[in-house]
Coordinates of N, CA and C in Angstrom, one line a residue:
A6 N 3.8 -8.0 -11.7 CA 4.6 -7.5 -12.2 C 5.4 -8.1 -13.2
G7 N 6.1 -7.9 -14.3 CA 6.7 -8.9 -15.2 C 8.0 -8.2 -15.5
A8 N 8.0 -8.0 -17.0 CA 9.3 -7.7 -17.4 C 9.5 -6.1 -17.3
G9 N 10.8 -5.5 -16.8 CA 10.5 -4.4 -16.7 C 10.5 -4.0 -14.8
A10 N 9.8 -5.0 -14.4 CA 9.7 -4.8 -12.9 C 11.1 -5.1 -12.1
E11 N 11.5 -4.4 -11.3 CA 12.6 -4.6 -10.5 C 12.4 -5.7 -9.7
S12 N 13.4 -6.8 -10.3 CA 13.2 -8.1 -9.7 C 13.4 -8.7 -8.2
G13 N 12.5 -9.4 -7.3 CA 12.8 -9.6 -6.3 C 12.6 -8.5 -5.4
A14 N 12.1 -7.3 -5.6 CA 11.7 -6.0 -4.7 C 10.3 -6.4 -4.0
P15 N 10.4 -6.0 -2.7 CA 9.1 -6.1 -2.3 C 8.2 -5.2 -2.9
G16 N 6.8 -5.8 -2.4 CA 5.7 -4.7 -3.1 C 5.7 -3.5 -2.5
G17 N 5.0 -2.4 -2.8 CA 4.5 -1.1 -2.7 C 3.4 -1.3 -1.6
P18 N 3.0 -0.1 -1.1 CA 1.6 0.2 -0.1 C 0.6 -0.5 -0.9
L19 N -0.1 -1.6 0.1 CA -1.2 -2.1 -0.3 C -1.1 -2.9 -1.8
P20 N -0.3 -3.2 -2.3 CA 0.0 -4.0 -3.5 C -1.5 -4.7 -4.0
D21 N -1.6 -4.5 -5.3 CA -2.8 -5.5 -5.8 C -2.3 -6.7 -5.9
P22 N -2.9 -7.8 -5.4 CA -2.7 -9.3 -5.7 C -2.5 -9.3 -7.4
G23 N -3.4 -8.7 -8.1 CA -3.4 -9.1 -9.8 C -2.2 -8.2 -10.1
T24 N -1.8 -7.1 -9.7 CA -0.8 -6.2 -10.6 C 0.8 -6.2 -9.5
G25 N 0.6 -6.2 -8.1 CA 1.9 -6.2 -7.4 C 2.6 -5.0 -7.8
T26 N 1.8 -3.9 -8.0 CA 2.2 -2.5 -7.9 C 3.0 -1.6 -6.8
G27 N 3.7 -0.9 -6.9 CA 3.9 -0.4 -5.6 C 4.6 1.3 -6.1
T28 N 4.9 1.7 -5.1 CA 5.2 3.2 -5.0 C 6.7 3.8 -5.1
A29 N 7.3 4.3 -5.9 CA 8.5 5.0 -6.1 C 8.8 5.9 -4.8
P30 N 9.6 5.9 -3.9 CA 10.0 6.4 -2.9 C 9.7 8.1 -2.9
G31 N 8.9 8.7 -2.1 CA 8.6 10.1 -1.9 C 8.0 10.7 -3.1
T32 N 7.2 9.7 -3.8 CA 6.6 10.6 -4.9 C 4.9 10.2 -4.9
G33 N 4.7 9.0 -4.3 CA 3.3 8.5 -4.5 C 3.1 7.8 -5.9
Y34 N 3.8 7.8 -6.8 CA 3.7 7.0 -8.0 C 5.2 6.7 -8.3
G35 N 5.2 5.7 -9.4 CA 6.5 5.3 -9.8 C 6.6 4.0 -10.6
R36 N 7.5 3.2 -10.3 CA 7.6 1.7 -11.1 C 6.9 1.0 -10.6
A37 N 6.6 -0.2 -11.5 CA 6.2 -1.3 -11.0 C 7.0 -2.2 -10.2
R38 N 6.4 -3.2 -9.4 CA 7.4 -4.0 -8.6 C 6.9 -5.3 -8.5
R39 N 7.5 -6.1 -8.1 CA 7.1 -7.4 -8.3 C 6.4 -7.8 -7.1
A40 N 5.2 -8.8 -7.1 CA 4.5 -9.0 -6.2 C 5.2 -9.7 -4.7
P41 N 5.1 -9.3 -3.6 CA 5.8 -9.8 -2.4 C 5.1 -11.1 -2.0
W42 N 4.8 -11.9 -3.0 CA 4.0 -13.0 -2.5 C 4.3 -14.0 -3.9
P43 N 4.0 -15.4 -3.4 CA 4.7 -16.3 -4.5 C 3.8 -16.5 -5.7
V44 N 4.3 -16.2 -6.7 CA 3.6 -16.5 -8.0 C 3.5 -17.8 -8.4
P45 N 2.3 -18.3 -8.7 CA 2.3 -19.8 -9.2 C 2.8 -20.1 -10.4
P46 N 3.4 -21.0 -10.5 CA 4.4 -21.3 -11.8 C 3.2 -21.2 -12.9
G47 N 3.4 -20.6 -14.0 CA 2.8 -20.5 -15.1 C 2.2 -19.3 -15.1
T48 N 2.1 -18.5 -14.2 CA 1.3 -17.2 -14.1 C 1.8 -16.2 -14.6
A49 N 1.0 -15.6 -15.8 CA 1.3 -14.3 -16.4 C 1.5 -13.1 -15.3
E50 N 2.9 -12.6 -15.2 CA 3.0 -11.4 -14.5 C 2.8 -10.3 -15.6
I51 N 1.8 -9.1 -15.3 CA 1.8 -8.1 -16.2 C 2.1 -6.6 -15.3
A52 N 3.0 -6.1 -15.8 CA 3.6 -4.6 -15.2 C 2.7 -3.7 -15.5
V53 N 1.9 -3.3 -13.8 CA 0.9 -2.4 -14.3 C 1.8 -1.2 -13.3
P54 N 2.1 -0.2 -13.7 CA 2.7 0.9 -12.9 C 1.7 1.7 -12.2
P55 N 1.8 2.2 -11.2 CA 1.1 3.1 -10.2 C 0.8 4.1 -11.0
L56 N -0.5 4.8 -10.9 CA -0.8 6.1 -11.6 C -0.7 6.9 -11.0
A57 N -0.3 8.1 -11.7 CA 0.0 9.4 -11.5 C -1.3 10.3 -11.0
P58 N -1.0 11.1 -10.0 CA -2.2 11.8 -9.5 C -3.5 12.1 -10.4
D59 N -3.0 12.9 -11.8 CA -4.0 13.3 -12.6 C -4.3 11.7 -13.4
E60 N -3.7 10.9 -13.5 CA -4.3 9.7 -14.3 C -5.1 9.0 -13.3
L61 N -4.9 8.8 -11.8 CA -6.1 8.5 -11.0 C -7.1 9.4 -10.7
A62 N -7.1 10.6 -10.8 CA -8.1 11.4 -11.0 C -9.2 11.4 -12.2
E63 N -8.6 10.6 -12.9 CA -9.4 10.2 -14.5 C -10.3 9.2 -14.4
L64 N -9.4 8.4 -13.6 CA -9.8 6.8 -13.7 C -11.1 6.8 -12.8
L65 N -11.0 7.9 -11.7 CA -12.2 8.1 -10.5 C -13.3 8.8 -10.9
D66 N -13.1 9.6 -12.2 CA -14.2 10.5 -12.8 C -15.4 9.3 -12.8
Q67 N -15.4 8.1 -13.0 CA -16.8 7.4 -13.0 C -17.6 7.7 -11.6
Y68 N -17.0 8.0 -10.7 CA -17.7 8.2 -9.1 C -17.9 9.5 -8.9
G69 N -17.6 10.3 -9.8 CA -18.1 11.7 -9.5 C -17.3 12.5 -8.4
L70 N -16.3 12.1 -7.7 CA -15.8 12.7 -6.6 C -15.1 13.7 -6.6
P71 N -15.1 14.8 -5.7 CA -14.6 16.1 -5.7 C -13.1 15.8 -6.1
A72 N -12.4 16.4 -6.4 CA -11.0 16.6 -6.5 C -10.2 16.2 -5.3
R73 N -10.7 16.8 -4.1 CA -10.0 16.5 -2.9 C -10.0 15.2 -2.4
V74 N -11.0 14.6 -2.7 CA -11.4 13.0 -2.6 C -10.4 12.2 -3.2
A75 N -10.1 12.6 -4.4 CA -9.7 11.9 -5.5 C -7.9 12.0 -5.0
N76 N -7.3 13.0 -4.7 CA -6.3 13.7 -3.8 C -6.1 12.6 -2.9
T77 N -7.0 12.4 -2.0 CA -7.0 11.7 -0.8 C -6.7 10.0 -1.3
V78 N -7.7 9.8 -2.2 CA -7.5 8.3 -2.5 C -6.3 8.0 -3.3
H79 N -5.6 9.2 -4.1 CA -4.1 8.8 -4.5 C -3.5 8.6 -3.5
A80 N -3.4 9.3 -2.4 CA -2.4 9.1 -1.2 C -2.3 7.9 -0.4
E81 N -3.4 7.5 -0.2 CA -4.2 6.6 0.3 C -3.4 5.1 -0.5
S82 N -3.7 5.2 -1.7 CA -3.5 3.9 -2.5 C -1.9 3.8 -3.0
G83 N -1.5 4.7 -3.1 CA 0.0 5.0 -3.5 C -0.1 4.7 -5.1
G84 N -1.1 5.4 -5.7 CA -1.4 5.2 -7.2 C -1.7 3.7 -7.6
N85 N -1.7 3.0 -6.8 CA -2.0 1.6 -7.2 C -3.8 1.4 -7.9
P86 N -3.9 1.1 -8.9 CA -5.1 1.3 -9.6 C -6.3 0.5 -9.0
Y87 N -5.9 -0.6 -8.7 CA -6.9 -1.8 -8.1 C -7.3 -1.2 -6.9
L88 N -6.6 -0.7 -6.0 CA -7.0 -0.2 -4.6 C -7.8 1.1 -4.7
A89 N -7.2 2.0 -5.8 CA -7.7 2.8 -5.8 C -9.3 3.1 -6.4
L90 N -9.6 2.1 -7.2 CA -10.9 2.2 -7.6 C -11.9 1.5 -6.7
A91 N -11.0 0.4 -5.6 CA -11.6 0.1 -4.4 C -12.1 1.1 -3.6
L92 N -11.1 1.7 -3.4 CA -11.5 3.0 -2.3 C -12.5 4.0 -3.1
G93 N -12.4 4.2 -4.2 CA -13.2 5.4 -5.0 C -14.9 4.8 -4.8
G94 N -14.7 3.5 -5.0 CA -15.8 2.9 -4.6 C -16.6 3.0 -3.6
A95 N -16.0 2.8 -2.4 CA -16.3 3.0 -1.0 C -16.8 4.2 -0.7
F96 N -16.7 5.4 -1.6 CA -17.1 6.7 -1.4 C -18.5 7.1 -2.0
T97 N -18.7 6.0 -3.0 CA -20.2 6.3 -3.4 C -21.3 6.6 -2.7
D98 N -21.1 6.0 -1.5 CA -22.5 6.4 -0.5 C -22.3 7.3 0.4
R99 N -21.0 7.5 0.8 CA -20.4 8.7 1.8 C -19.0 9.1 1.5
L100 N -18.7 10.3 1.9 CA -17.5 11.1 1.4 C -17.1 11.3 2.8
P101 N -15.5 11.1 2.9 CA -14.9 11.1 4.1 C -14.8 12.5 4.5
R102 N -14.6 12.6 5.8 CA -14.5 14.1 6.5 C -13.0 14.2 6.1
H103 N -12.7 15.6 6.0 CA -11.4 16.6 5.4 C -10.6 15.5 6.8
G104 N -9.3 15.3 6.0 CA -8.2 14.5 7.1 C -8.7 13.5 7.9
R105 N -9.4 12.9 7.4 CA -9.9 11.5 7.9 C -9.6 10.4 7.5
P106 N -9.0 9.2 7.6 CA -8.8 8.4 6.6 C -10.0 7.6 5.8
V107 N -9.1 7.3 4.6 CA -10.2 6.5 3.9 C -10.7 5.6 4.2
P108 N -12.1 5.2 4.2 CA -12.9 4.0 4.5 C -12.3 2.7 3.3
L109 N -12.0 1.7 4.2 CA -11.4 0.6 3.4 C -12.5 -0.6 3.0
P110 N -12.8 -0.8 1.8 CA -13.6 -1.9 1.2 C -13.4 -3.3 2.2
R111 N -14.5 -3.9 2.6 CA -14.2 -5.3 3.2 C -12.9 -6.0 2.4
H112 N -13.2 -6.3 0.6 CA -12.1 -7.1 0.3 C -10.7 -6.9 0.4
V113 N -10.4 -5.5 0.7 CA -9.2 -4.9 0.8 C -8.7 -5.0 2.3
H114 N -9.8 -4.7 3.2 CA -9.5 -4.9 4.8 C -9.0 -6.2 5.0
A115 N -9.8 -7.1 4.1 CA -9.7 -9.0 4.5 C -7.9 -9.4 4.3
L116 N -7.7 -8.9 2.8 CA -6.3 -8.9 2.5 C -5.4 -8.6 3.3
I117 N -5.5 -7.2 3.8 CA -4.3 -6.3 4.4 C -4.5 -7.4 5.8
S118 N -5.5 -7.8 6.5 CA -5.6 -8.6 7.9 C -5.1 -9.9 7.8
E119 N -5.1 -10.5 6.5 CA -4.5 -11.9 6.2 C -2.9 -11.8 6.2
R120 N -2.4 -10.9 5.9 CA -1.0 -10.3 5.8 C -0.5 -9.9 7.1
V121 N -1.1 -9.3 7.8 CA -1.0 -8.8 9.0 C -1.1 -9.9 10.0
A122 N -1.9 -10.8 9.8 CA -2.2 -11.9 10.7 C -1.0 -13.2 10.5
A123 N -0.5 -12.9 9.1 CA 0.7 -14.2 8.9 C 1.9 -13.6 9.8
L124 N 2.0 -12.5 10.2 CA 3.3 -12.1 10.7 C 3.4 -12.4 12.1
P125 N 4.8 -12.6 12.7 CA 4.9 -12.7 14.0 C 4.2 -12.0 15.1
S126 N 4.0 -12.4 16.2 CA 3.3 -11.3 17.2 C 4.3 -10.4 17.2
Q127 N 5.3 -10.3 17.4 CA 6.5 -9.2 17.8 C 6.3 -8.3 17.0
T128 N 6.3 -8.8 15.3 CA 6.1 -7.8 14.3 C 4.9 -7.0 14.4
R129 N 3.5 -7.9 14.6 CA 2.6 -7.0 14.4 C 2.6 -5.9 15.5
E130 N 3.2 -6.4 16.7 CA 3.0 -5.3 17.7 C 4.1 -3.9 17.8
T131 N 4.8 -4.3 16.8 CA 5.8 -3.2 16.0 C 4.9 -2.4 15.3
L132 N 4.3 -3.1 14.4 CA 3.3 -2.2 13.5 C 2.5 -1.6 14.2
L133 N 2.1 -2.0 15.3 CA 1.0 -1.3 16.1 C 1.5 0.0 16.7
V134 N 2.8 0.0 17.4 CA 3.7 0.9 17.7 C 3.7 1.9 16.7
A135 N 4.4 1.5 15.1 CA 4.4 2.3 14.4 C 3.2 3.1 13.8
A136 N 2.1 2.8 13.6 CA 0.6 3.1 13.4 C 0.4 4.3 14.4
L137 N 0.9 4.4 15.6 CA 0.3 5.3 16.5 C 1.2 6.6 16.2
A138 N 2.6 6.5 15.5 CA 3.3 7.5 15.5 C 2.8 8.4 14.1
A139 N 2.8 9.6 14.4 CA 2.9 10.4 12.9 C 3.6 10.4 11.9
H140 N 5.0 10.0 12.5 CA 6.4 9.8 11.3 C 6.5 8.6 11.9
P141 N 6.4 7.3 11.8 CA 7.1 6.3 12.2 C 8.6 6.3 11.6
T142 N 9.7 6.1 12.4 CA 11.1 5.7 11.8 C 11.6 4.5 12.8
A143 N 12.7 4.0 12.1 CA 13.3 2.7 13.2 C 13.7 3.2 14.2
E144 N 14.2 4.3 14.5 CA 14.9 4.6 15.2 C 13.7 5.4 16.6
L145 N 12.4 5.9 16.1 CA 11.6 6.1 16.8 C 11.2 4.8 17.7
L146 N 11.0 3.7 16.7 CA 10.2 2.3 17.4 C 11.4 2.2 18.3
L147 N 12.7 2.1 18.1 CA 14.0 1.5 18.8 C 13.5 2.1 20.1
R148 N 13.2 3.6 20.0 CA 13.2 4.5 21.3 C 12.3 3.9 22.2
A149 N 11.0 3.3 21.4 CA 9.7 3.1 22.0 C 10.1 1.8 22.5
G150 N 10.9 1.1 22.4 CA 10.9 -0.2 23.1 C 11.3 -1.5 22.3
R151 N 11.0 -1.2 20.9 CA 10.7 -2.1 20.0 C 12.1 -2.7 19.6
A152 N 13.3 -3.3 20.4 CA 14.4 -4.0 20.0 C 14.7 -4.3 18.8
D153 N 13.6 -5.0 18.3 CA 14.0 -5.6 16.9 C 13.4 -5.0 15.7
A154 N 13.1 -3.4 15.8 CA 12.5 -2.5 14.8 C 12.8 -3.0 13.3
E155 N 14.1 -3.0 13.4 CA 14.6 -3.3 12.0 C 14.3 -4.4 11.2
R156 N 14.3 -5.2 12.1 CA 14.2 -6.8 11.6 C 12.2 -6.7 11.1
D157 N 11.5 -6.3 12.2 CA 10.2 -6.0 11.8 C 9.8 -5.5 11.0
I158 N 10.3 -4.4 10.7 CA 10.2 -3.5 9.5 C 10.6 -4.0 8.1
R159 N 11.6 -4.7 8.1 CA 11.9 -5.7 6.8 C 10.8 -6.7 6.4
R160 N 10.4 -7.5 7.8 CA 9.4 -8.5 7.6 C 8.2 -7.9 7.0
A161 N 7.6 -6.5 7.4 CA 6.2 -5.8 7.0 C 6.6 -5.4 5.6
V162 N 7.8 -5.1 5.2 CA 7.9 -4.8 4.1 C 8.2 -5.7 3.0
E163 N 8.4 -7.0 3.2 CA 8.8 -7.8 2.7 C 7.1 -8.8 2.6
A164 N 6.3 -8.4 3.5 CA 4.8 -8.7 3.2 C 3.8 -7.7 2.5
G165 N 4.6 -6.9 2.0 CA 3.7 -5.6 1.1 C 2.8 -4.6 2.2
L166 N 3.2 -4.4 3.4 CA 2.6 -3.8 4.1 C 2.9 -2.3 4.7
L167 N 4.4 -2.4 4.3 CA 5.1 -0.9 4.0 C 5.8 -0.8 2.8
V168 N 6.5 0.4 2.9 CA 7.2 0.6 1.9 C 8.4 1.4 2.6
S169 N 9.8 0.9 2.4 CA 10.8 1.6 2.8 C 11.1 2.8 2.0
E170 N 11.8 3.9 2.9 CA 12.2 4.9 2.3 C 13.3 5.0 1.0
S171 N 13.8 3.9 1.1 CA 14.9 3.4 0.1 C 14.1 2.7 -1.2
G172 N 12.9 2.8 -0.8 CA 12.3 2.2 -2.6 C 12.1 0.7 -2.2

């Protein structure tokens, strides 16, 4: 993200290392954000805002996916064009069953795994508890015994693994 991006804001869901795009709260798409990782000096940052559902469906037309799959890819990618194309490409040989998670391509899985591995073990454990909940909240995590849930959530947001409701 560059000019026009919210300075210092953490990345959105599964941000693309090339764009650092994120999601406006509650919309599935929205403004571009800065990448949550250090950008080398002299690197040009280009704002690539997340795509709206209809824009993403048009982008995925090349894969010939049914509309329901394009909607699932949009929900899973948060409108991030890089991630949406990677997920769309994963469907070329198999379609997901309705209600099943979108399969992650290996390079996307590796990116996420690296970010998770870089977190302290206590934060990773909190993320695991959150992943098991249908609607995880800081309050729910506290009740589940994660005493430092708010700190762990903040760390995961800073790593670009979660998006806070406040954006």
